[in-house]
Tab-separated table of C-alpha atoms and ligand atoms in Angstrom:
chain	number	residue	atom	x	y	z
L	1	MET	CA	26.679	33.951	-10.566
L	2	MET	CA	28.431	37.275	-10.155
L	3	ARG	CA	31.446	37.798	-7.931
L	4	ALA	CA	30.305	41.265	-6.906
L	5	LEU	CA	27.764	43.758	-8.143
L	6	VAL	CA	26.244	47.148	-7.622
L	7	GLU	CA	22.469	47.150	-7.868
L	8	VAL	CA	21.104	50.554	-8.828
L	9	ASP	CA	17.431	51.257	-8.300
L	10	LEU	CA	16.661	53.684	-11.115
L	11	GLY	CA	13.125	54.061	-9.791
L	12	ALA	CA	14.628	55.566	-6.632
L	13	ILE	CA	16.629	58.069	-8.734
L	14	SER	CA	13.506	59.200	-10.615
L	15	HIS	CA	11.523	59.286	-7.388
L	16	ASN	CA	14.156	61.405	-5.640
L	17	VAL	CA	14.284	63.941	-8.469
L	18	ARG	CA	10.488	64.100	-8.572
L	19	THR	CA	10.366	64.596	-4.803
L	20	ILE	CA	12.837	67.499	-4.890
L	21	ALA	CA	11.201	69.036	-7.962
L	22	ALA	CA	7.925	69.148	-6.032
L	23	ARG	CA	9.612	71.117	-3.221
L	24	THR	CA	11.117	73.882	-5.328
L	25	SER	CA	10.153	76.248	-8.116
L	26	ALA	CA	13.710	75.977	-9.470
L	27	LYS	CA	14.701	73.719	-12.330
L	28	VAL	CA	16.466	70.559	-11.186
L	29	LEU	CA	19.951	69.927	-12.549
L	30	ALA	CA	20.967	66.318	-11.947
L	31	VAL	CA	24.647	66.087	-11.037
L	32	VAL	CA	25.989	62.972	-12.766
L	33	LYS	CA	29.752	63.543	-12.553
L	34	ALA	CA	32.089	60.710	-11.566
L	35	ASP	CA	29.970	58.082	-13.338
L	36	ALA	CA	26.882	59.409	-11.536
L	37	TYR	CA	28.560	59.060	-8.148
L	38	GLY	CA	29.476	55.486	-9.075
L	39	HIS	CA	25.885	54.584	-10.026
L	40	GLY	CA	26.376	54.642	-13.820
L	41	LEU	CA	26.367	57.796	-15.961
L	42	VAL	CA	23.889	57.169	-18.756
L	43	PRO	CA	21.215	55.092	-16.967
L	44	VAL	CA	21.149	57.551	-14.057
L	45	ALA	CA	20.975	60.569	-16.376
L	46	LYS	CA	17.983	59.011	-18.152
L	47	ALA	CA	16.263	58.138	-14.866
L	48	ALA	CA	16.820	61.695	-13.612
L	49	ILE	CA	15.309	63.130	-16.798
L	50	ASP	CA	12.330	60.774	-16.340
L	51	GLY	CA	11.940	62.191	-12.848
L	52	GLY	CA	11.822	65.749	-14.149
L	53	ALA	CA	15.431	66.928	-14.283
L	54	SER	CA	15.783	69.499	-17.062
L	55	TYR	CA	19.545	70.001	-16.817
L	56	LEU	CA	22.524	67.693	-16.329
L	57	GLY	CA	25.757	68.703	-14.642
L	58	VAL	CA	29.161	67.080	-14.889
L	59	ALA	CA	32.667	68.017	-13.917
L	60	LEU	CA	34.573	66.892	-17.010
L	61	LEU	CA	33.997	67.537	-20.662
L	62	GLU	CA	34.582	63.819	-21.330
L	63	GLU	CA	31.587	63.044	-19.146
L	64	ALA	CA	29.419	65.494	-21.069
L	65	LEU	CA	30.521	63.982	-24.381
L	66	LEU	CA	29.577	60.484	-23.184
L	67	LEU	CA	26.064	61.769	-22.466
L	68	ARG	CA	25.784	63.266	-25.962
L	69	ALA	CA	27.151	60.034	-27.469
L	70	ALA	CA	24.248	58.270	-25.717
L	71	ASN	CA	21.856	60.579	-27.599
L	72	ILE	CA	20.883	62.582	-24.547
L	73	SER	CA	19.915	66.046	-25.764
L	74	THR	CA	19.122	67.667	-22.387
L	75	PRO	CA	21.181	70.807	-21.607
L	76	ILE	CA	24.487	69.872	-19.947
L	77	ILE	CA	26.933	72.033	-18.024
L	78	ALA	CA	30.556	70.934	-17.609
L	79	TRP	CA	32.316	72.938	-14.894
L	80	LEU	CA	35.795	71.450	-14.631
L	81	THR	CA	37.403	72.068	-18.003
L	82	PRO	CA	41.046	73.082	-17.511
L	83	PRO	CA	42.961	75.115	-20.098
L	84	GLY	CA	43.709	72.927	-23.094
L	85	SER	CA	40.315	71.189	-23.006
L	86	ASP	CA	38.709	70.530	-26.378
L	87	PHE	CA	36.362	73.523	-26.195
L	88	LYS	CA	35.616	73.337	-29.925
L	89	GLU	CA	34.213	69.832	-29.516
L	90	ALA	CA	32.250	71.029	-26.480
L	91	LEU	CA	30.636	73.742	-28.603
L	92	LEU	CA	29.943	71.382	-31.508
L	93	GLN	CA	28.185	69.028	-29.074
L	94	GLY	CA	26.151	71.813	-27.489
L	95	ILE	CA	27.791	71.565	-24.080
L	96	GLU	CA	27.408	74.618	-21.832
L	97	LEU	CA	30.652	75.687	-20.194
L	98	SER	CA	31.566	77.249	-16.911
L	99	VAL	CA	33.899	80.243	-16.927
L	100	PRO	CA	35.917	80.457	-13.709
L	101	SER	CA	38.899	82.436	-15.038
L	102	ARG	CA	39.954	84.862	-17.760
L	103	GLU	CA	42.239	82.203	-19.208
L	104	ILE	CA	39.412	79.752	-19.764
L	105	PHE	CA	37.167	82.548	-21.056
L	106	GLN	CA	39.755	83.413	-23.722
L	107	GLU	CA	40.141	79.778	-24.749
L	108	ILE	CA	36.372	79.418	-25.112
L	109	LEU	CA	36.183	82.613	-27.203
L	110	ALA	CA	38.952	81.333	-29.458
L	111	ALA	CA	37.196	77.982	-29.918
L	112	ALA	CA	33.947	79.821	-30.646
L	113	GLN	CA	35.656	81.696	-33.507
L	114	VAL	CA	36.895	78.457	-35.009
L	115	ALA	CA	33.571	76.654	-34.619
L	116	SER	CA	31.412	79.682	-35.495
L	117	ILE	CA	29.186	78.853	-32.552
L	118	LYS	CA	28.156	81.238	-29.792
L	119	PRO	CA	29.232	79.573	-26.549
L	120	ARG	CA	26.595	79.143	-23.849
L	121	ILE	CA	28.454	80.032	-20.685
L	122	HIS	CA	27.931	80.112	-16.933
L	123	ILE	CA	30.118	82.586	-15.027
L	124	GLU	CA	31.426	81.117	-11.774
L	125	VAL	CA	32.328	83.315	-8.821
L	126	ASP	CA	34.210	82.315	-5.688
L	127	THR	CA	32.158	83.260	-2.633
L	128	GLY	CA	34.417	82.025	0.122
L	129	MET	CA	35.560	78.532	-0.749
L	130	SER	CA	38.860	79.634	-2.340
L	131	ARG	CA	38.419	76.967	-4.982
L	132	GLY	CA	36.503	77.484	-8.246
L	133	GLY	CA	35.520	80.816	-9.772
L	134	PHE	CA	36.585	84.449	-9.998
L	135	LEU	CA	37.867	86.003	-6.808
L	136	GLU	CA	40.474	88.805	-6.878
L	137	ASP	CA	40.325	88.804	-10.668
L	138	TRP	CA	36.560	89.487	-10.744
L	139	ASN	CA	36.834	93.252	-11.192
L	140	SER	CA	39.309	92.972	-14.015
L	141	PHE	CA	37.180	90.311	-15.704
L	142	LEU	CA	34.047	92.482	-15.847
L	143	PRO	CA	35.276	94.882	-18.582
L	144	GLU	CA	36.578	91.899	-20.548
L	145	LEU	CA	33.178	90.226	-20.331
L	146	LEU	CA	31.465	93.440	-21.385
L	147	GLU	CA	33.775	93.762	-24.380
L	148	HIS	CA	32.911	90.255	-25.586
L	149	GLN	CA	29.241	90.162	-24.591
L	150	ASN	CA	28.036	89.837	-28.174
L	151	GLU	CA	30.218	86.800	-28.761
L	152	ILE	CA	28.576	84.728	-26.026
L	153	GLU	CA	25.244	83.628	-24.610
L	154	LEU	CA	25.294	84.495	-20.923
L	155	VAL	CA	23.245	81.546	-19.700
L	156	GLY	CA	24.265	81.305	-16.074
L	157	PHE	CA	25.805	82.956	-13.047
L	158	TRP	CA	26.759	80.611	-10.270
L	159	SER	CA	28.752	79.733	-7.179
L	160	HIS	CA	29.169	76.860	-4.750
L	161	PHE	CA	28.838	76.693	-0.956
L	162	ALA	CA	31.760	75.497	1.153
L	163	ARG	CA	29.558	74.761	4.177
L	164	ALA	CA	25.982	74.151	3.020
L	165	ASP	CA	25.868	71.005	5.162
L	166	GLU	CA	26.126	73.255	8.236
L	167	PRO	CA	22.974	75.312	7.678
L	168	GLY	CA	23.518	77.523	10.745
L	169	GLU	CA	26.985	78.682	9.684
L	170	ALA	CA	27.414	82.430	9.198
L	171	ALA	CA	29.732	81.630	6.266
L	172	ASN	CA	26.655	80.636	4.257
L	173	VAL	CA	25.011	84.019	4.829
L	174	ARG	CA	28.225	85.783	3.826
L	175	ALA	CA	28.567	83.624	0.701
L	176	LEU	CA	25.030	84.420	-0.426
L	177	ALA	CA	25.530	88.170	0.212
L	178	ASP	CA	28.773	88.135	-1.772
L	179	PHE	CA	26.998	86.277	-4.597
L	180	GLU	CA	24.163	88.840	-4.730
L	181	LEU	CA	26.693	91.677	-4.743
L	182	LYS	CA	28.613	90.241	-7.680
L	183	LEU	CA	25.382	89.536	-9.534
L	184	ALA	CA	24.317	93.148	-9.011
L	185	GLN	CA	27.664	94.268	-10.470
L	186	LEU	CA	26.942	92.249	-13.598
L	187	GLN	CA	23.422	93.600	-13.869
L	188	ASP	CA	24.632	97.183	-13.403
L	189	LEU	CA	26.646	96.675	-16.567
L	190	GLY	CA	23.490	95.589	-18.371
L	191	LEU	CA	24.398	91.900	-18.353
L	192	GLN	CA	21.551	89.588	-17.365
L	193	PRO	CA	22.229	85.844	-17.063
L	194	SER	CA	19.206	83.651	-17.788
L	195	TYR	CA	19.771	81.393	-14.782
L	196	ILE	CA	21.223	82.065	-11.352
L	197	HIS	CA	22.315	78.967	-9.425
L	198	PHE	CA	24.036	78.284	-6.152
L	199	ALA	CA	22.492	75.352	-4.281
L	200	ASN	CA	23.893	71.838	-3.990
L	201	SER	CA	21.833	69.129	-2.239
L	202	ALA	CA	22.371	70.424	1.283
L	203	ALA	CA	21.389	73.987	0.376
L	204	THR	CA	18.429	72.738	-1.664
L	205	LEU	CA	17.118	70.827	1.343
L	206	THR	CA	17.752	73.478	3.991
L	207	ASN	CA	17.918	76.944	2.430
L	208	VAL	CA	15.055	78.182	0.239
L	209	ASP	CA	16.897	81.491	-0.339
L	210	ALA	CA	19.680	79.613	-2.091
L	211	GLN	CA	17.451	77.746	-4.545
L	212	LYS	CA	17.398	80.511	-7.210
L	213	ASP	CA	16.613	79.356	-10.789
L	214	ILE	CA	18.380	75.980	-10.825
L	215	VAL	CA	19.308	73.611	-8.001
L	216	ARG	CA	22.294	71.319	-8.592
L	217	LEU	CA	21.225	68.075	-7.049
L	218	GLY	CA	23.911	65.500	-6.350
L	219	ILE	CA	24.098	63.268	-3.311
L	220	ALA	CA	20.412	63.667	-2.375
L	221	MET	CA	19.370	62.382	-5.795
L	222	TYR	CA	21.159	59.156	-4.902
L	223	GLY	CA	19.131	59.005	-1.683
L	224	LEU	CA	22.111	59.797	0.553
L	225	SER	CA	22.506	62.546	3.126
L	226	PRO	CA	24.942	65.424	2.469
L	227	ASP	CA	25.978	65.017	6.093
L	228	ILE	CA	24.263	62.586	8.391
L	229	SER	CA	25.605	64.281	11.545
L	230	THR	CA	24.297	67.763	10.774
L	231	LEU	CA	21.282	67.083	8.543
L	232	GLY	CA	20.243	63.553	9.493
L	233	GLU	CA	18.842	60.945	7.129
L	234	VAL	CA	17.309	62.089	3.848
L	235	SER	CA	14.370	59.734	4.405
L	236	GLN	CA	12.904	62.703	6.363
L	237	TRP	CA	12.390	64.356	2.942
L	238	GLY	CA	11.054	61.138	1.436
L	239	LEU	CA	14.251	60.279	-0.446
L	240	GLN	CA	15.342	56.685	-1.029
L	241	PRO	CA	18.877	55.270	-1.393
L	242	ALA	CA	19.492	53.918	-4.879
L	243	MET	CA	22.578	51.754	-4.430
L	244	THR	CA	23.034	48.261	-2.986
L	245	LEU	CA	26.482	46.671	-3.018
L	246	LYS	CA	26.764	42.875	-2.929
L	247	ALA	CA	29.555	40.326	-3.146
L	248	THR	CA	29.923	36.563	-3.017
L	249	LEU	CA	31.408	34.521	-0.195
L	250	HIS	CA	34.454	32.911	-1.750
L	251	LEU	CA	35.096	30.625	1.249
L	252	VAL	CA	33.468	29.812	4.568
L	253	LYS	CA	35.630	28.032	7.090
L	254	ASP	CA	35.985	27.105	10.732
L	255	VAL	CA	38.860	28.896	12.429
L	256	PRO	CA	40.016	28.213	16.000
L	257	ALA	CA	40.454	30.762	18.788
L	258	GLY	CA	43.946	32.273	18.825
L	259	SER	CA	44.188	32.538	15.036
L	260	ALA	CA	45.411	35.781	13.502
L	261	VAL	CA	43.390	37.095	10.564
L	262	GLY	CA	44.717	38.828	7.479
L	263	TYR	CA	47.879	40.777	6.581
L	264	GLY	CA	49.865	41.835	9.599
L	265	GLY	CA	47.832	39.587	11.858
L	266	THR	CA	46.165	42.683	13.239
L	267	ALA	CA	43.104	40.790	14.511
L	268	VAL	CA	43.371	37.678	16.705
L	269	LEU	CA	40.288	35.556	17.331
L	270	ASP	CA	39.322	35.187	21.000
L	271	HIS	CA	36.749	32.517	20.110
L	272	ASP	CA	36.294	29.585	17.756
L	273	THR	CA	34.262	30.830	14.839
L	274	LYS	CA	33.288	30.576	11.194
L	275	LEU	CA	34.919	33.156	8.972
L	276	GLY	CA	33.654	34.203	5.575
L	277	VAL	CA	35.983	35.441	2.848
L	278	VAL	CA	34.160	38.096	0.819
L	279	ALA	CA	35.313	38.385	-2.792
L	280	MET	CA	35.789	42.124	-2.857
L	281	GLY	CA	38.675	44.329	-1.754
L	282	TYR	CA	40.276	47.719	-1.902
L	283	ALA	CA	40.742	47.424	-5.672
L	284	ASP	CA	36.942	47.448	-5.782
L	285	GLY	CA	36.606	50.442	-3.460
L	286	ILE	CA	36.385	48.766	-0.058
L	287	SER	CA	38.749	51.083	1.814
L	288	ARG	CA	41.733	49.460	3.487
L	289	ARG	CA	41.061	51.795	6.383
L	290	THR	CA	37.650	50.223	7.100
L	291	ASP	CA	37.539	49.171	10.746
L	292	SER	CA	35.696	46.282	12.370
L	293	SER	CA	32.570	48.343	13.031
L	294	ALA	CA	31.549	47.743	9.410
L	295	ALA	CA	29.275	44.766	8.825
L	296	VAL	CA	27.890	42.834	5.874
L	297	THR	CA	24.523	41.114	5.998
L	298	VAL	CA	24.174	37.468	5.060
L	299	LYS	CA	20.972	35.485	5.434
L	300	GLY	CA	19.526	38.361	7.461
L	301	GLU	CA	22.403	38.383	9.962
L	302	ARG	CA	25.146	40.935	10.400
L	303	ALA	CA	28.783	39.839	10.214
L	304	ASN	CA	31.521	42.313	11.073
L	305	ILE	CA	34.786	42.802	9.183
L	306	ILE	CA	37.806	41.241	10.858
L	307	GLY	CA	41.432	42.038	10.026
L	308	ARG	CA	42.750	44.153	7.187
L	309	VAL	CA	40.985	44.524	3.864
L	310	SER	CA	43.086	43.012	1.030
L	311	MET	CA	43.118	44.009	-2.628
L	312	ASP	CA	40.459	41.535	-3.765
L	313	GLN	CA	38.990	40.194	-0.546
L	314	PHE	CA	38.153	40.838	3.060
L	315	VAL	CA	37.156	38.571	5.930
L	316	VAL	CA	34.031	38.707	8.083
L	317	ASP	CA	33.249	36.920	11.336
L	318	LEU	CA	30.091	34.948	10.589
L	319	GLY	CA	29.826	33.410	14.069
L	320	ILE	CA	29.936	29.735	14.971
L	321	THR	CA	26.210	29.144	14.391
L	322	SER	CA	26.034	30.814	10.988
L	323	GLY	CA	24.364	28.858	8.211
L	324	ALA	CA	26.163	30.877	5.523
L	325	LYS	CA	27.898	28.870	2.808
L	326	ALA	CA	30.516	29.565	0.180
L	327	GLY	CA	28.734	30.984	-2.852
L	328	ASP	CA	26.175	32.897	-0.804
L	329	MET	CA	25.778	36.582	-1.617
L	330	VAL	CA	26.364	39.080	1.153
L	331	THR	CA	25.015	42.607	1.158
L	332	ILE	CA	27.742	45.079	1.982
L	333	PHE	CA	25.393	48.038	2.128
L	334	GLY	CA	22.036	49.102	0.821
L	335	HIS	CA	18.696	47.409	0.752
L	336	GLU	CA	18.452	45.047	3.770
L	337	GLY	CA	22.008	45.733	4.886
L	338	SER	CA	24.204	48.318	6.561
L	339	SER	CA	23.916	51.874	5.283
L	340	VAL	CA	26.505	53.593	3.109
L	341	ASP	CA	26.950	55.983	6.037
L	342	GLU	CA	27.920	53.136	8.376
L	343	TRP	CA	30.616	52.050	5.914
L	344	ALA	CA	31.751	55.659	5.550
L	345	GLN	CA	32.048	56.035	9.290
L	346	ALA	CA	33.984	52.778	9.599
L	347	ALA	CA	36.447	54.008	6.959
L	348	GLY	CA	36.784	57.525	8.351
L	349	THR	CA	35.244	59.121	5.277
L	350	ILE	CA	31.965	60.358	3.801
L	351	ASN	CA	29.259	58.520	1.862
L	352	TYR	CA	30.248	60.433	-1.321
L	353	GLU	CA	33.664	58.752	-1.298
L	354	ILE	CA	32.261	55.282	-0.624
L	355	VAL	CA	29.949	55.258	-3.646
L	356	THR	CA	32.229	57.086	-6.083
L	357	ARG	CA	35.189	54.787	-5.444
L	358	ILE	CA	33.539	51.490	-6.289
L	359	GLY	CA	35.801	50.166	-8.999
L	360	SER	CA	35.074	49.593	-12.655
L	361	ARG	CA	35.458	45.817	-12.342
L	362	VAL	CA	32.229	45.700	-10.326
L	363	PRO	CA	29.312	45.517	-12.773
L	364	ARG	CA	26.329	47.820	-12.303
L	365	ILE	CA	22.951	46.117	-12.547
L	366	TYR	CA	19.889	48.291	-13.078
L	367	LEU	CA	16.509	47.804	-11.436
L	368	HIS	CA	13.653	49.784	-12.944
I	401	LIG	C1	29.317	67.861	-7.041
I	401	LIG	C2	28.700	69.203	-7.192
I	401	LIG	C3	27.376	69.441	-6.807
I	401	LIG	C4	26.525	68.424	-6.103
I	401	LIG	O1	26.833	68.440	-4.732
I	401	LIG	P1	25.995	67.505	-3.735
I	401	LIG	O2	26.516	67.873	-2.401
I	401	LIG	O3	26.324	66.101	-4.115
I	401	LIG	O4	24.570	67.832	-3.962
I	401	LIG	C5	26.828	70.671	-7.089
I	401	LIG	N1	27.543	71.642	-7.692
I	401	LIG	C6	28.827	71.456	-8.050
I	401	LIG	C7	29.558	72.564	-8.693
I	401	LIG	C8	29.454	70.243	-7.802
I	401	LIG	O5	30.729	70.068	-8.164
């Protein structure tokens, strides 16, 4: 019997990649950063490749190295490699690197000299997010790139949308125009990247013009919506959620009306009831900010959270007639339970944060 577990449906991951691949002529890059959005790095990467992904994308170099250590030979891009990263090891392991600044470019060139390997790089430009990529320093970078063009393989040219989940936003049109302009500047210098890429999940689903040569598929691959309020459920595109989160009832007990529940006594029962103590807490990623609109499902019935979430446990109101017993498994979200989006709403956050924050002490179980 497990205290708590994440069930990951790898068939859903493969299915989701296959479904997106059928909608686009672009290659699909499966984004598996942050332990594959909490779903498990290596099993998800393999399931994505089975579904037709021909590229993997991660933030950190460490994540890329874990994929190589698992004997995955698919091309990998790592795009968050601060100065001081082990670029030599990246090159030795055949990791493609993003270049968002002159500083990082110079470090990669230096590592390339040492390793005697031509780095495969993707130039990142900032098109309005004021986060990653060249912005004011773009024009001064171009001659530097030209000077070193024979020392590198110019594999990619890319950017990232700030507002792809709001498809009607003019900012998206401006971002794409800025991207095309900067690409044309590169091409005017005789530099031709092999792959142009811009789209995350939201842009892949809503903006054909943004699909280019590679789409970087994250949240939609996990069967979750980039933004439920603006785009709706991803089931409309035939995508299926992959994650179910379950935990065991540690205790079930009768509690009289008037009792205060949890730290701070923030909830007071106005009825006699049965409470269930769920063996999972904020140390496992159940946000302390989750309000009482969130519900678990036990024996087919919903039971709402009551009182504050503790580090290792939270309490649900099972209702006086509940047949639930200590030791029963409850579904927090996923198959036959609430949705990840309901838990996100109850915690004042987004589905991305809910799945990525599930702690490492919760085992991942894989369904094929
Ligand atoms: C995380 C990330 C993605 C995936 O975004 P989703 O909204 O999850 O599809 C794509 N590109 C980059 C650069 C990212 O960091």
